[in-house]
Amino acid sequence: MTTVNAMAKPLPPGIEETLAIEEELKRLIIEALSLETTPEEIDAEAPLFGDGLGLDSIDALEISLVVSKAYGVQLRSDDAQNHRIFASLRSLAAHVAAQRLR
């Protein structure tokens, strides 16, 4: 018999979708950017640029195209929130999930 921990906190709304998008984005980014890594090696909370995954502005454009094709979510280069959206894979996935709910 499986028991459920009554003290366990419920997951925040949309977290399951965000986590699924994270996994999809890992694969899409690896493929689009021809990265020599595996999805398991990508830390969802690490920075995408600089010291994290080490991406650059050209990579951001490629990611924007992949996100647009896969999810129908437009990421604009002049968006003031880009620093927050592209901070990590997790923040990008959360943004995509939020935009898809609209």
Short mmCIF file of C-alpha atoms in Angstrom, two decimals:
data_model
loop_
_atom_site.label_atom_id
_atom_site.label_comp_id
_atom_site.label_asym_id
_atom_site.label_seq_id
_atom_site.Cartn_x
_atom_site.Cartn_y
_atom_site.Cartn_z
CA MET A 1 0.00 0.00 0.00
CA THR A 2 1.35 3.43 -0.95
CA THR A 3 1.09 6.14 1.67
CA VAL A 4 0.90 9.83 0.95
CA ASN A 5 2.73 12.24 3.18
CA ALA A 6 0.02 14.49 4.58
CA MET A 7 2.66 17.12 5.36
CA ALA A 8 3.89 17.35 1.74
CA LYS A 9 3.22 20.72 0.20
CA PRO A 10 1.25 20.74 -3.04
CA LEU A 11 3.16 21.79 -6.11
CA PRO A 12 2.63 25.39 -7.18
CA PRO A 13 0.21 25.82 -10.09
CA GLY A 14 1.88 25.19 -13.43
CA ILE A 15 5.06 23.67 -11.97
CA GLU A 16 4.55 20.31 -13.65
CA GLU A 17 4.20 21.99 -17.04
CA THR A 18 7.24 24.17 -16.35
CA LEU A 19 9.34 21.12 -15.45
CA ALA A 20 8.20 19.34 -18.62
CA ILE A 21 9.09 22.41 -20.68
CA GLU A 22 12.52 22.54 -18.98
CA GLU A 23 13.25 19.00 -20.16
CA GLU A 24 12.02 19.75 -23.68
CA LEU A 25 14.04 22.97 -23.81
CA LYS A 26 17.21 21.16 -22.80
CA ARG A 27 16.87 18.84 -25.77
CA LEU A 28 15.83 21.61 -28.17
CA ILE A 29 18.71 23.88 -27.13
CA ILE A 30 21.28 21.09 -27.39
CA GLU A 31 20.04 20.25 -30.87
CA ALA A 32 19.66 23.83 -32.12
CA LEU A 33 23.07 24.94 -30.85
CA SER A 34 24.86 21.65 -31.55
CA LEU A 35 26.09 21.53 -27.96
CA GLU A 36 28.28 18.66 -26.87
CA THR A 37 26.41 17.93 -23.66
CA THR A 38 23.47 15.89 -22.47
CA PRO A 39 20.20 17.15 -20.99
CA GLU A 40 21.18 15.64 -17.64
CA GLU A 41 24.32 17.79 -17.56
CA ILE A 42 22.38 21.04 -17.86
CA ASP A 43 21.56 22.63 -14.52
CA ALA A 44 18.16 24.31 -14.92
CA GLU A 45 19.11 26.98 -12.37
CA ALA A 46 22.55 27.81 -13.80
CA PRO A 47 22.93 30.96 -15.89
CA LEU A 48 22.45 30.41 -19.61
CA PHE A 49 25.07 33.02 -20.47
CA GLY A 50 28.56 33.70 -19.17
CA ASP A 51 29.77 31.31 -16.49
CA GLY A 52 26.77 28.99 -16.71
CA LEU A 53 26.07 27.25 -19.99
CA GLY A 54 28.36 29.77 -21.70
CA LEU A 55 25.96 30.94 -24.39
CA ASP A 56 26.18 34.27 -26.24
CA SER A 57 23.80 36.71 -27.94
CA ILE A 58 23.74 34.73 -31.19
CA ASP A 59 22.70 31.69 -29.17
CA ALA A 60 19.89 33.76 -27.63
CA LEU A 61 18.55 34.44 -31.12
CA GLU A 62 18.65 30.72 -31.94
CA ILE A 63 16.87 29.89 -28.69
CA SER A 64 14.22 32.50 -29.49
CA LEU A 65 13.58 30.85 -32.85
CA VAL A 66 13.36 27.39 -31.30
CA VAL A 67 10.94 28.60 -28.62
CA SER A 68 8.80 30.34 -31.22
CA LYS A 69 8.61 27.23 -33.42
CA ALA A 70 8.06 24.74 -30.61
CA TYR A 71 5.72 26.72 -28.37
CA GLY A 72 4.39 29.65 -30.38
CA VAL A 73 5.84 32.06 -27.81
CA GLN A 74 7.54 35.14 -29.23
CA LEU A 75 10.70 36.33 -27.49
CA ARG A 76 11.59 39.81 -28.68
CA SER A 77 15.10 41.25 -28.60
CA ASP A 78 13.79 44.60 -27.30
CA ASP A 79 11.88 43.11 -24.35
CA ALA A 80 13.00 44.81 -21.13
CA GLN A 81 12.44 41.50 -19.29
CA ASN A 82 14.95 39.51 -21.37
CA HIS A 83 17.56 39.61 -18.61
CA ARG A 84 15.07 37.90 -16.28
CA ILE A 85 13.60 35.57 -18.93
CA PHE A 86 17.02 34.31 -20.09
CA ALA A 87 18.59 34.21 -16.61
CA SER A 88 18.40 30.41 -16.54
CA LEU A 89 16.71 27.51 -18.24
CA ARG A 90 14.20 27.42 -15.37
CA SER A 91 13.25 31.09 -15.83
CA LEU A 92 12.92 30.59 -19.58
CA ALA A 93 10.70 27.54 -19.06
CA ALA A 94 8.55 29.43 -16.53
CA HIS A 95 8.14 32.31 -19.00
CA VAL A 96 7.15 29.92 -21.81
CA ALA A 97 4.66 28.13 -19.53
CA ALA A 98 3.13 31.45 -18.42
CA GLN A 99 2.82 32.72 -22.00
CA ARG A 100 1.19 29.51 -23.15
CA LEU A 101 -1.54 29.92 -20.50
CA ARG A 102 -2.65 33.24 -21.97
#
